[in-house]
Amino acid sequence: MSNTEMPKAYESKLYEDEIYAAWEKSGFFNPDNLVGEPYSIMMPPPNVTGVLHLGHALENALMDAMARYQRLNGKKVLLVPGTDHAALPTQAKVEKMLMEGGMKNPRQELGREKLVEKIREFAESSRATILGQVKKMGTSCDWSRLAYTFDAPRNIAVNELFRQMYNDGLIYRGYRVVNWSTKGQSTCSDDEIEYIERASVLYTFKYSKDFPITIATTRPETKLGDTAVAVHPGDERYQKYIGQIFTVDVGAEKPLEIKVIADEGVDPTFGTGALGVTPAHSPVDFLMYEKQKASGNPIGLIQVIGVDGHMTKEAGSYAGLTVEDARAKFVGWLSEQGLLEKEPEEIVQNVGTSDRFKDVIESLPMTQWWLDVQKIIPSKGKSLKDLMAEALTTGLNGNTEQKVTITPERFTKLYLHRVENLRDWCLSRQTWWGHRIPVWYRGKETFVGNGTPEGEGWEQDPDTLDTWFSSGSWTFSTLGWPEQTVDLKSFHPTNWMQMGYEILYLWLMRMVLMSTYALGEIPFKDAYIHGMLRNEAGKKFSKSDANGIDPLDIIEKYGCDALRLCVLSGNTPGNDSRFSAEKIESSRNFVNKMWNVSRFILMSIGSDVLPPSQGGGEGVVAPATVADHWILGRLETVTNQTGKLIEQFDFSLAIETLREFIWNDFADWYLEIAKIQQKDETLRTSTNEILLYVLKQSLVLCHPFMPFVTEAIWKEFGTGSFVMVSTWPKVTGLFDESSEKQLVALQELIIAIRNVRSQNKIEPKKLMDVVFVVNNASREFIESNREVISALARVNSDFALVEKYEAATTDVSVVRKDVSVFVKMETVVDPVKEKARIEKEVIELTTYLVSVAQKLSNEEFRSKAPEKIIMSMEEKQREAQAKLDALRKS
RNA sequence: GGGCGGCUAGCUCAGCUGGUUAGAGCACUUGCAUGACAUGCAAGGGGUCAGAGGUUCAAAUCCUCUGCCGCCCACCA
């Protein structure tokens, strides 16, 4: 074997690209080349607004760990890669860049076609970068099924979905108050509003001297469009005015006709108990307007703010002013007229801002496309809201197979609460990048469907669809829907989805909505919600890349495996975690440890056992020593634990379990013991076989988390196969409790002797002389481990085993429960110090024994605690007592 | 105004369907260039589990309250 060529340290750069290329070429990323039960994961498509950051590294690590684990367990795994065109956000981003480059108004200057072309160029370049990054992260996705939310197949799915929802009467065109971004010149949905706290001024005033009711507002300029004052129906103060109309002149185009109306929603105890109603510029007021209309007691609607953020001609003397200027002017007028009832009051207020354009959202009345979430779907007898709730509670139609489980569970409550309060979804955007609304108009005719209708004179709606409309269909549009493809049948519902909690409402909910509506299926069975990755100081990695870290830089420096381990360790469901230099180094070191363990094994087994290329390490192993039994038992325990942990989505603990096993058990103990066993002719072959066996299994166990290094080592075996498509270890019944106990005892003994050396500053090179005091039970145990003890504790191997021993003044004692060791010093041991050391131990033991005795003598404990607990406590008591007795004797 | 999460070793975090003398990584102390690895080895030090009550034979773990820190939601004019 040529394994001596393995370099001392694992250099990730030498392997990763080559290995990824080999995996790709092997075809095993494509489930068509695998057998077994289908298992599918859809990659949350990164937005082409930018390139990938560390958060995406976490997502890729999560998805790929799961995909690889499932593949090793014989599943036919599909992991679909893709990107999201991110309609409005991408346009916002490109416009911002163009404006930074000197353009004043990109839409005006370039026009629709040219601007869309610019955005497409940007998107394509981001897309290419992103896909390259995904490969660098080692993600085992099927590139033959690569999808993009804006490609032709996805466009068909979007149009078809729209058509069906329209035909079901769920999608409608309606005039109502929308969220309007003046800067973005577009609507946005309720979910795209970010509320920020800011200082504001509350003005309390009357419309005119003889108006009987005082009202308050932080937006005086909108009052130019007031058409009513609402009071609580039971409010005695205002009872007599209800139904009356007052005409006031506040300087708008026409004098305002203010009707006093009653509405249950008004809180009579708050403020003046009266509310100025501005139907055109407040969603709540608009509802009152509709309610009044429905009750046959209509009030007016006057739009005083335009789409450009300036006052309209309805605002009369205020027309053309910005809202800020209009506000100042109106407040000035109120003050002059003596209409302000109180000094203006400074308050803190939440205002909605556009999450993309960052400006304050105006409420304006407009005709837009909406998705009705309340309406009963004819074929289903339920509303979209009902479907969305069912999917998380009882399962669709009570079918528990069609139920989404969210980890951690607490997000389920959030989701359901949100669903309950869901309002109709505004689908149309006035930006240009994205799926065009699939609706055509000709005079009074409307056509909804896929592609331009036949005949002359049709014009397509100029608006585009909310980007989440296409991402909502991701789990099935990627599988060929609306065609009833084989993929769709095999892989939907998908098995697992992971995402950050920040898109729970935006995305998870919409996937459930779309999938339950279109397919009558949940989009995925399990949703794993991860937290955000923060920097060392606990700050968010901002999207503007100011303190962002490029995952490629990390990969370049530390390797992909280290990055993956790093982002997964310490990351628990739903909780944020931090990324730091120290953490990545620690992960890199573990990768290197794996490498060196393998390096040692491949170098030392020589020709004694069959080389791996001829099946070495595959067959039956023959444990000969306690250590052999122990390590095989540990491997089995760890195999069980790791599998269970991954299936519970507890990736961090799985990694910790593996690290502990490989580093502490396998490398620090078994390898050291194996070096001794290798020198023994009768043990050499079996030891080497076990080394190779445990190594191979460990590589498989670690592969989901560190795919590259495990594959690189596997390659050294020269089998020509991939660890990626090997088999997750099976439980073989090699666990042996007594070996486990014995080895732990051996470890404790060796550590104790090493401790004597350290405490007494005896140089490591010197072999110490010791005497073992044993009883019948422990004699055999020590004798059979003579060589191991000698080598690992560094004592002369010809030590005596006696039953009684009179300690000399040059001896230091080590006491275990049924073995004592006397270590011979060259000089007289300081009797005071030695006594103190023993005293300390005696005190610790005594204290412990007292507490145990207290518990055990407690009647209630004895009668109520389970048998198992009592027995284990009694066992511990015996052990501690034995040790204490031995200590006292010495 | 509602709701949620966090508070465990110097730092970052596990553990929390109650039951070993509370763990890991990093940092720290003391030794080691021990033929796999100094990206390492060995031996250590370090915590009244935010505080106060309660339930229980038993609480970091369950309940109540309080205090900080963070997040989400909400039409209080």
JSON list of N, CA, C and O (backbone and C1' of nucleotides) in Angstrom, two decimals, chain A residues 216 267 270 284 350 572 586 589 592-593 596 599 663 672 755 861 864 869, chain B residues 14 19-21 25 36-37 39-44 57 74-77:
[
{"chain": "A", "resi": 216, "resn": "ALA", "atom": "N", "xyz": [-58.10, 63.19, 17.50]},
{"chain": "A", "resi": 216, "resn": "ALA", "atom": "CA", "xyz": [-56.64, 63.27, 17.57]},
{"chain": "A", "resi": 216, "resn": "ALA", "atom": "C", "xyz": [-56.03, 62.47, 16.44]},
{"chain": "A", "resi": 216, "resn": "ALA", "atom": "O", "xyz": [-56.64, 61.53, 15.93]},
{"chain": "A", "resi": 267, "resn": "ASP", "atom": "N", "xyz": [-62.87, 52.62, 20.95]},
{"chain": "A", "resi": 267, "resn": "ASP", "atom": "CA", "xyz": [-62.72, 52.49, 22.39]},
{"chain": "A", "resi": 267, "resn": "ASP", "atom": "C", "xyz": [-63.12, 53.81, 23.05]},
{"chain": "A", "resi": 267, "resn": "ASP", "atom": "O", "xyz": [-62.42, 54.81, 22.91]},
{"chain": "A", "resi": 270, "resn": "PHE", "atom": "N", "xyz": [-60.55, 55.58, 25.30]},
{"chain": "A", "resi": 270, "resn": "PHE", "atom": "CA", "xyz": [-59.25, 56.00, 24.81]},
{"chain": "A", "resi": 270, "resn": "PHE", "atom": "C", "xyz": [-59.35, 57.40, 24.20]},
{"chain": "A", "resi": 270, "resn": "PHE", "atom": "O", "xyz": [-60.22, 57.67, 23.39]},
{"chain": "A", "resi": 284, "resn": "VAL", "atom": "N", "xyz": [-58.20, 50.38, 8.41]},
{"chain": "A", "resi": 284, "resn": "VAL", "atom": "CA", "xyz": [-59.29, 50.20, 9.38]},
{"chain": "A", "resi": 284, "resn": "VAL", "atom": "C", "xyz": [-60.46, 51.08, 8.99]},
{"chain": "A", "resi": 284, "resn": "VAL", "atom": "O", "xyz": [-61.62, 50.65, 8.99]},
{"chain": "A", "resi": 350, "resn": "ASN", "atom": "N", "xyz": [-45.33, 53.11, 16.22]},
{"chain": "A", "resi": 350, "resn": "ASN", "atom": "CA", "xyz": [-44.82, 52.13, 15.25]},
{"chain": "A", "resi": 350, "resn": "ASN", "atom": "C", "xyz": [-45.30, 52.52, 13.86]},
{"chain": "A", "resi": 350, "resn": "ASN", "atom": "O", "xyz": [-46.49, 52.69, 13.64]},
{"chain": "A", "resi": 572, "resn": "THR", "atom": "N", "xyz": [-28.87, 24.63, 17.78]},
{"chain": "A", "resi": 572, "resn": "THR", "atom": "CA", "xyz": [-30.05, 23.86, 18.17]},
{"chain": "A", "resi": 572, "resn": "THR", "atom": "C", "xyz": [-31.29, 24.47, 17.51]},
{"chain": "A", "resi": 572, "resn": "THR", "atom": "O", "xyz": [-31.29, 25.65, 17.20]},
{"chain": "A", "resi": 586, "resn": "SER", "atom": "N", "xyz": [-11.43, 24.78, 15.83]},
{"chain": "A", "resi": 586, "resn": "SER", "atom": "CA", "xyz": [-11.70, 23.55, 16.55]},
{"chain": "A", "resi": 586, "resn": "SER", "atom": "C", "xyz": [-12.30, 22.49, 15.63]},
{"chain": "A", "resi": 586, "resn": "SER", "atom": "O", "xyz": [-11.95, 21.31, 15.70]},
{"chain": "A", "resi": 589, "resn": "ASN", "atom": "N", "xyz": [-9.64, 21.13, 13.38]},
{"chain": "A", "resi": 589, "resn": "ASN", "atom": "CA", "xyz": [-8.79, 20.18, 14.09]},
{"chain": "A", "resi": 589, "resn": "ASN", "atom": "C", "xyz": [-9.41, 18.79, 14.16]},
{"chain": "A", "resi": 589, "resn": "ASN", "atom": "O", "xyz": [-8.71, 17.79, 14.10]},
{"chain": "A", "resi": 592, "resn": "ASN", "atom": "N", "xyz": [-8.88, 17.12, 10.92]},
{"chain": "A", "resi": 592, "resn": "ASN", "atom": "CA", "xyz": [-7.49, 16.67, 10.84]},
{"chain": "A", "resi": 592, "resn": "ASN", "atom": "C", "xyz": [-7.24, 15.43, 11.70]},
{"chain": "A", "resi": 592, "resn": "ASN", "atom": "O", "xyz": [-6.46, 14.56, 11.34]},
{"chain": "A", "resi": 593, "resn": "LYS", "atom": "N", "xyz": [-7.96, 15.36, 12.82]},
{"chain": "A", "resi": 593, "resn": "LYS", "atom": "CA", "xyz": [-7.82, 14.20, 13.70]},
{"chain": "A", "resi": 593, "resn": "LYS", "atom": "C", "xyz": [-8.29, 12.95, 12.96]},
{"chain": "A", "resi": 593, "resn": "LYS", "atom": "O", "xyz": [-7.65, 11.90, 12.99]},
{"chain": "A", "resi": 596, "resn": "ASN", "atom": "N", "xyz": [-5.66, 11.86, 10.64]},
{"chain": "A", "resi": 596, "resn": "ASN", "atom": "CA", "xyz": [-4.48, 11.24, 11.23]},
{"chain": "A", "resi": 596, "resn": "ASN", "atom": "C", "xyz": [-4.75, 9.89, 11.86]},
{"chain": "A", "resi": 596, "resn": "ASN", "atom": "O", "xyz": [-3.87, 9.04, 11.90]},
{"chain": "A", "resi": 599, "resn": "ARG", "atom": "N", "xyz": [-4.54, 7.81, 8.92]},
{"chain": "A", "resi": 599, "resn": "ARG", "atom": "CA", "xyz": [-3.16, 7.73, 8.46]},
{"chain": "A", "resi": 599, "resn": "ARG", "atom": "C", "xyz": [-2.40, 6.69, 9.28]},
{"chain": "A", "resi": 599, "resn": "ARG", "atom": "O", "xyz": [-1.68, 5.85, 8.75]},
{"chain": "A", "resi": 663, "resn": "TRP", "atom": "N", "xyz": [-12.33, 10.86, 18.91]},
{"chain": "A", "resi": 663, "resn": "TRP", "atom": "CA", "xyz": [-11.16, 11.49, 19.53]},
{"chain": "A", "resi": 663, "resn": "TRP", "atom": "C", "xyz": [-10.81, 10.81, 20.85]},
{"chain": "A", "resi": 663, "resn": "TRP", "atom": "O", "xyz": [-9.69, 10.34, 21.05]},
{"chain": "A", "resi": 672, "resn": "GLU", "atom": "N", "xyz": [-3.91, 3.74, 21.19]},
{"chain": "A", "resi": 672, "resn": "GLU", "atom": "CA", "xyz": [-2.73, 3.58, 22.04]},
{"chain": "A", "resi": 672, "resn": "GLU", "atom": "C", "xyz": [-2.61, 2.13, 22.52]},
{"chain": "A", "resi": 672, "resn": "GLU", "atom": "O", "xyz": [-1.53, 1.57, 22.59]},
{"chain": "A", "resi": 755, "resn": "ASN", "atom": "N", "xyz": [-1.49, 10.84, 37.16]},
{"chain": "A", "resi": 755, "resn": "ASN", "atom": "CA", "xyz": [-1.68, 11.98, 38.03]},
{"chain": "A", "resi": 755, "resn": "ASN", "atom": "C", "xyz": [-0.59, 12.05, 39.08]},
{"chain": "A", "resi": 755, "resn": "ASN", "atom": "O", "xyz": [-0.07, 13.13, 39.40]},
{"chain": "A", "resi": 861, "resn": "PHE", "atom": "N", "xyz": [-38.12, 7.83, 50.32]},
{"chain": "A", "resi": 861, "resn": "PHE", "atom": "CA", "xyz": [-37.32, 7.56, 49.14]},
{"chain": "A", "resi": 861, "resn": "PHE", "atom": "C", "xyz": [-37.39, 6.08, 48.81]},
{"chain": "A", "resi": 861, "resn": "PHE", "atom": "O", "xyz": [-37.63, 5.68, 47.68]},
{"chain": "A", "resi": 864, "resn": "LYS", "atom": "N", "xyz": [-40.90, 5.25, 47.47]},
{"chain": "A", "resi": 864, "resn": "LYS", "atom": "CA", "xyz": [-41.44, 5.91, 46.28]},
{"chain": "A", "resi": 864, "resn": "LYS", "atom": "C", "xyz": [-40.52, 5.91, 45.06]},
{"chain": "A", "resi": 864, "resn": "LYS", "atom": "O", "xyz": [-40.99, 5.96, 43.93]},
{"chain": "A", "resi": 869, "resn": "ILE", "atom": "N", "xyz": [-33.31, 3.14, 40.54]},
{"chain": "A", "resi": 869, "resn": "ILE", "atom": "CA", "xyz": [-32.59, 4.26, 41.14]},
{"chain": "A", "resi": 869, "resn": "ILE", "atom": "C", "xyz": [-31.98, 3.84, 42.47]},
{"chain": "A", "resi": 869, "resn": "ILE", "atom": "O", "xyz": [-30.82, 4.13, 42.76]},
{"chain": "B", "resi": 14, "resn": "A", "atom": "P", "xyz": [-27.80, 26.21, 23.06]},
{"chain": "B", "resi": 14, "resn": "A", "atom": "O5'", "xyz": [-27.48, 24.66, 23.09]},
{"chain": "B", "resi": 14, "resn": "A", "atom": "C5'", "xyz": [-27.33, 23.99, 24.32]},
{"chain": "B", "resi": 14, "resn": "A", "atom": "C4'", "xyz": [-26.81, 22.62, 24.05]},
{"chain": "B", "resi": 14, "resn": "A", "atom": "C3'", "xyz": [-27.58, 21.53, 24.78]},
{"chain": "B", "resi": 14, "resn": "A", "atom": "O3'", "xyz": [-28.63, 21.04, 23.99]},
{"chain": "B", "resi": 14, "resn": "A", "atom": "C1'", "xyz": [-25.29, 21.37, 25.32]},
{"chain": "B", "resi": 19, "resn": "G", "atom": "P", "xyz": [-33.65, 13.81, 35.50]},
{"chain": "B", "resi": 19, "resn": "G", "atom": "O5'", "xyz": [-33.32, 12.91, 36.75]},
{"chain": "B", "resi": 19, "resn": "G", "atom": "C5'", "xyz": [-32.44, 13.42, 37.78]},
{"chain": "B", "resi": 19, "resn": "G", "atom": "C4'", "xyz": [-32.10, 12.27, 38.70]},
{"chain": "B", "resi": 19, "resn": "G", "atom": "C3'", "xyz": [-31.55, 11.10, 37.94]},
{"chain": "B", "resi": 19, "resn": "G", "atom": "O3'", "xyz": [-30.20, 10.96, 38.26]},
{"chain": "B", "resi": 19, "resn": "G", "atom": "C1'", "xyz": [-33.22, 10.46, 39.52]},
{"chain": "B", "resi": 20, "resn": "U", "atom": "P", "xyz": [-29.04, 11.49, 37.65]},
{"chain": "B", "resi": 20, "resn": "U", "atom": "O5'", "xyz": [-28.33, 11.99, 38.96]},
{"chain": "B", "resi": 20, "resn": "U", "atom": "C5'", "xyz": [-26.89, 12.10, 39.05]},
{"chain": "B", "resi": 20, "resn": "U", "atom": "C4'", "xyz": [-26.31, 10.83, 39.58]},
{"chain": "B", "resi": 20, "resn": "U", "atom": "C3'", "xyz": [-24.92, 11.03, 40.17]},
{"chain": "B", "resi": 20, "resn": "U", "atom": "O3'", "xyz": [-24.98, 10.63, 41.52]},
{"chain": "B", "resi": 20, "resn": "U", "atom": "C1'", "xyz": [-24.96, 9.24, 38.58]},
{"chain": "B", "resi": 21, "resn": "U", "atom": "P", "xyz": [-25.31, 11.69, 42.54]},
{"chain": "B", "resi": 21, "resn": "U", "atom": "O5'", "xyz": [-24.22, 12.79, 42.15]},
{"chain": "B", "resi": 21, "resn": "U", "atom": "C5'", "xyz": [-24.26, 14.12, 42.73]},
{"chain": "B", "resi": 21, "resn": "U", "atom": "C4'", "xyz": [-22.85, 14.63, 42.82]},
{"chain": "B", "resi": 21, "resn": "U", "atom": "C3'", "xyz": [-22.20, 14.86, 41.46]},
{"chain": "B", "resi": 21, "resn": "U", "atom": "O3'", "xyz": [-21.86, 16.24, 41.33]},
{"chain": "B", "resi": 21, "resn": "U", "atom": "C1'", "xyz": [-20.77, 13.65, 42.95]},
{"chain": "B", "resi": 25, "resn": "G", "atom": "P", "xyz": [-13.80, 18.86, 25.30]},
{"chain": "B", "resi": 25, "resn": "G", "atom": "O5'", "xyz": [-13.93, 20.06, 24.28]},
{"chain": "B", "resi": 25, "resn": "G", "atom": "C5'", "xyz": [-14.11, 19.81, 22.88]},
{"chain": "B", "resi": 25, "resn": "G", "atom": "C4'", "xyz": [-14.33, 21.12, 22.18]},
{"chain": "B", "resi": 25, "resn": "G", "atom": "C3'", "xyz": [-13.28, 22.19, 22.48]},
{"chain": "B", "resi": 25, "resn": "G", "atom": "O3'", "xyz": [-12.15, 22.04, 21.64]},
{"chain": "B", "resi": 25, "resn": "G", "atom": "C1'", "xyz": [-15.42, 23.12, 22.74]},
{"chain": "B", "resi": 36, "resn": "A", "atom": "P", "xyz": [3.26, 6.48, 15.50]},
{"chain": "B", "resi": 36, "resn": "A", "atom": "O5'", "xyz": [2.22, 7.30, 14.60]},
{"chain": "B", "resi": 36, "resn": "A", "atom": "C5'", "xyz": [2.44, 7.52, 13.22]},
{"chain": "B", "resi": 36, "resn": "A", "atom": "C4'", "xyz": [1.45, 8.55, 12.71]},
{"chain": "B", "resi": 36, "resn": "A", "atom": "C3'", "xyz": [1.53, 9.90, 13.43]},
{"chain": "B", "resi": 36, "resn": "A", "atom": "O3'", "xyz": [2.45, 10.75, 12.77]},
{"chain": "B", "resi": 36, "resn": "A", "atom": "C1'", "xyz": [-0.71, 9.14, 13.43]},
{"chain": "B", "resi": 37, "resn": "C", "atom": "P", "xyz": [3.14, 11.95, 13.58]},
{"chain": "B", "resi": 37, "resn": "C", "atom": "O5'", "xyz": [1.97, 13.01, 13.80]},
{"chain": "B", "resi": 37, "resn": "C", "atom": "C5'", "xyz": [1.51, 13.79, 12.71]},
{"chain": "B", "resi": 37, "resn": "C", "atom": "C4'", "xyz": [0.23, 14.47, 13.09]},
{"chain": "B", "resi": 37, "resn": "C", "atom": "C3'", "xyz": [0.34, 15.47, 14.25]},
{"chain": "B", "resi": 37, "resn": "C", "atom": "O3'", "xyz": [0.74, 16.74, 13.78]},
{"chain": "B", "resi": 37, "resn": "C", "atom": "C1'", "xyz": [-1.55, 14.07, 14.57]},
{"chain": "B", "resi": 39, "resn": "U", "atom": "P", "xyz": [-0.02, 23.24, 15.09]},
{"chain": "B", "resi": 39, "resn": "U", "atom": "O5'", "xyz": [-1.48, 22.58, 15.19]},
{"chain": "B", "resi": 39, "resn": "U", "atom": "C5'", "xyz": [-2.56, 23.25, 15.92]},
{"chain": "B", "resi": 39, "resn": "U", "atom": "C4'", "xyz": [-3.79, 22.39, 15.71]},
{"chain": "B", "resi": 39, "resn": "U", "atom": "C3'", "xyz": [-3.38, 20.93, 15.83]},
{"chain": "B", "resi": 39, "resn": "U", "atom": "O3'", "xyz": [-3.83, 20.24, 17.00]},
{"chain": "B", "resi": 39, "resn": "U", "atom": "C1'", "xyz": [-4.30, 21.42, 13.64]},
{"chain": "B", "resi": 40, "resn": "G", "atom": "P", "xyz": [-4.94, 20.02, 17.81]},
{"chain": "B", "resi": 40, "resn": "G", "atom": "O5'", "xyz": [-4.70, 18.55, 18.33]},
{"chain": "B", "resi": 40, "resn": "G", "atom": "C5'", "xyz": [-4.23, 17.55, 17.43]},
{"chain": "B", "resi": 40, "resn": "G", "atom": "C4'", "xyz": [-2.99, 16.87, 17.95]},
{"chain": "B", "resi": 40, "resn": "G", "atom": "C3'", "xyz": [-3.00, 16.46, 19.41]},
{"chain": "B", "resi": 40, "resn": "G", "atom": "O3'", "xyz": [-3.81, 15.32, 19.61]},
{"chain": "B", "resi": 40, "resn": "G", "atom": "C1'", "xyz": [-0.90, 17.36, 18.88]},
{"chain": "B", "resi": 41, "resn": "C", "atom": "P", "xyz": [-4.60, 15.16, 20.95]},
{"chain": "B", "resi": 41, "resn": "C", "atom": "O5'", "xyz": [-3.46, 14.66, 21.92]},
{"chain": "B", "resi": 41, "resn": "C", "atom": "C5'", "xyz": [-2.82, 13.42, 21.66]},
{"chain": "B", "resi": 41, "resn": "C", "atom": "C4'", "xyz": [-1.79, 13.16, 22.71]},
{"chain": "B", "resi": 41, "resn": "C", "atom": "C3'", "xyz": [-2.26, 13.32, 24.15]},
{"chain": "B", "resi": 41, "resn": "C", "atom": "O3'", "xyz": [-3.00, 12.21, 24.60]},
{"chain": "B", "resi": 41, "resn": "C", "atom": "C1'", "xyz": [-0.20, 14.40, 23.89]},
{"chain": "B", "resi": 42, "resn": "A", "atom": "P", "xyz": [-4.16, 12.43, 25.65]},
{"chain": "B", "resi": 42, "resn": "A", "atom": "O5'", "xyz": [-3.32, 12.66, 26.98]},
{"chain": "B", "resi": 42, "resn": "A", "atom": "C5'", "xyz": [-2.51, 11.62, 27.48]},
{"chain": "B", "resi": 42, "resn": "A", "atom": "C4'", "xyz": [-1.75, 12.10, 28.67]},
{"chain": "B", "resi": 42, "resn": "A", "atom": "C3'", "xyz": [-2.58, 12.77, 29.75]},
{"chain": "B", "resi": 42, "resn": "A", "atom": "O3'", "xyz": [-3.26, 11.83, 30.55]},
{"chain": "B", "resi": 42, "resn": "A", "atom": "C1'", "xyz": [-0.67, 14.06, 29.34]},
{"chain": "B", "resi": 43, "resn": "A", "atom": "P", "xyz": [-4.66, 12.20, 31.20]},
{"chain": "B", "resi": 43, "resn": "A", "atom": "O5'", "xyz": [-4.19, 13.13, 32.39]},
{"chain": "B", "resi": 43, "resn": "A", "atom": "C5'", "xyz": [-3.35, 12.58, 33.41]},
{"chain": "B", "resi": 43, "resn": "A", "atom": "C4'", "xyz": [-2.89, 13.68, 34.32]},
{"chain": "B", "resi": 43, "resn": "A", "atom": "C3'", "xyz": [-4.02, 14.52, 34.92]},
{"chain": "B", "resi": 43, "resn": "A", "atom": "O3'", "xyz": [-4.61, 13.84, 36.02]},
{"chain": "B", "resi": 43, "resn": "A", "atom": "C1'", "xyz": [-2.32, 15.94, 34.11]},
{"chain": "B", "resi": 44, "resn": "G", "atom": "P", "xyz": [-6.03, 14.30, 36.54]},
{"chain": "B", "resi": 44, "resn": "G", "atom": "O5'", "xyz": [-5.65, 15.73, 37.12]},
{"chain": "B", "resi": 44, "resn": "G", "atom": "C5'", "xyz": [-6.62, 16.76, 37.10]},
{"chain": "B", "resi": 44, "resn": "G", "atom": "C4'", "xyz": [-5.92, 18.01, 37.54]},
{"chain": "B", "resi": 44, "resn": "G", "atom": "C3'", "xyz": [-6.85, 19.16, 37.80]},
{"chain": "B", "resi": 44, "resn": "G", "atom": "O3'", "xyz": [-7.24, 19.12, 39.16]},
{"chain": "B", "resi": 44, "resn": "G", "atom": "C1'", "xyz": [-5.19, 19.86, 36.28]},
{"chain": "B", "resi": 57, "resn": "C", "atom": "P", "xyz": [-43.39, 13.33, 48.53]},
{"chain": "B", "resi": 57, "resn": "C", "atom": "O5'", "xyz": [-41.82, 13.11, 48.68]},
{"chain": "B", "resi": 57, "resn": "C", "atom": "C5'", "xyz": [-41.24, 13.00, 49.98]},
{"chain": "B", "resi": 57, "resn": "C", "atom": "C4'", "xyz": [-39.81, 12.54, 49.86]},
{"chain": "B", "resi": 57, "resn": "C", "atom": "C3'", "xyz": [-38.96, 13.34, 48.89]},
{"chain": "B", "resi": 57, "resn": "C", "atom": "O3'", "xyz": [-38.43, 14.50, 49.51]},
{"chain": "B", "resi": 57, "resn": "C", "atom": "C1'", "xyz": [-38.65, 11.04, 48.47]},
{"chain": "B", "resi": 74, "resn": "A", "atom": "P", "xyz": [-49.11, 41.98, 12.68]},
{"chain": "B", "resi": 74, "resn": "A", "atom": "O5'", "xyz": [-50.30, 42.64, 13.48]},
{"chain": "B", "resi": 74, "resn": "A", "atom": "C5'", "xyz": [-50.98, 41.92, 14.50]},
{"chain": "B", "resi": 74, "resn": "A", "atom": "C4'", "xyz": [-51.67, 42.88, 15.41]},
{"chain": "B", "resi": 74, "resn": "A", "atom": "C3'", "xyz": [-51.79, 44.31, 14.95]},
{"chain": "B", "resi": 74, "resn": "A", "atom": "O3'", "xyz": [-52.91, 44.47, 14.08]},
{"chain": "B", "resi": 74, "resn": "A", "atom": "C1'", "xyz": [-51.04, 44.30, 17.19]},
{"chain": "B", "resi": 75, "resn": "C", "atom": "P", "xyz": [-52.80, 45.52, 12.94]},
{"chain": "B", "resi": 75, "resn": "C", "atom": "O5'", "xyz": [-52.91, 46.91, 13.71]},
{"chain": "B", "resi": 75, "resn": "C", "atom": "C5'", "xyz": [-52.49, 48.10, 13.08]},
{"chain": "B", "resi": 75, "resn": "C", "atom": "C4'", "xyz": [-53.47, 49.18, 13.41]},
{"chain": "B", "resi": 75, "resn": "C", "atom": "C3'", "xyz": [-53.91, 49.24, 14.86]},
{"chain": "B", "resi": 75, "resn": "C", "atom": "O3'", "xyz": [-52.99, 49.99, 15.63]},
{"chain": "B", "resi": 75, "resn": "C", "atom": "C1'", "xyz": [-55.82, 49.32, 13.48]},
{"chain": "B", "resi": 76, "resn": "C", "atom": "P", "xyz": [-52.24, 49.39, 16.84]},
{"chain": "B", "resi": 76, "resn": "C", "atom": "O5'", "xyz": [-51.64, 50.66, 17.57]},
{"chain": "B", "resi": 76, "resn": "C", "atom": "C5'", "xyz": [-52.23, 51.08, 18.78]},
{"chain": "B", "resi": 76, "resn": "C", "atom": "C4'", "xyz": [-53.47, 51.83, 18.51]},
{"chain": "B", "resi": 76, "resn": "C", "atom": "C3'", "xyz": [-53.48, 53.28, 18.97]},
{"chain": "B", "resi": 76, "resn": "C", "atom": "O3'", "xyz": [-53.08, 54.15, 17.94]},
{"chain": "B", "resi": 76, "resn": "C", "atom": "C1'", "xyz": [-55.29, 52.12, 19.94]},
{"chain": "B", "resi": 77, "resn": "A", "atom": "P", "xyz": [-51.98, 55.25, 18.31]},
{"chain": "B", "resi": 77, "resn": "A", "atom": "O5'", "xyz": [-52.46, 56.64, 17.68]},
{"chain": "B", "resi": 77, "resn": "A", "atom": "C5'", "xyz": [-53.75, 57.12, 17.98]},
{"chain": "B", "resi": 77, "resn": "A", "atom": "C4'", "xyz": [-54.54, 57.12, 16.71]},
{"chain": "B", "resi": 77, "resn": "A", "atom": "C3'", "xyz": [-54.93, 58.53, 16.27]},
{"chain": "B", "resi": 77, "resn": "A", "atom": "O3'", "xyz": [-54.74, 58.66, 14.87]},
{"chain": "B", "resi": 77, "resn": "A", "atom": "C1'", "xyz": [-56.87, 57.21, 16.83]}
]
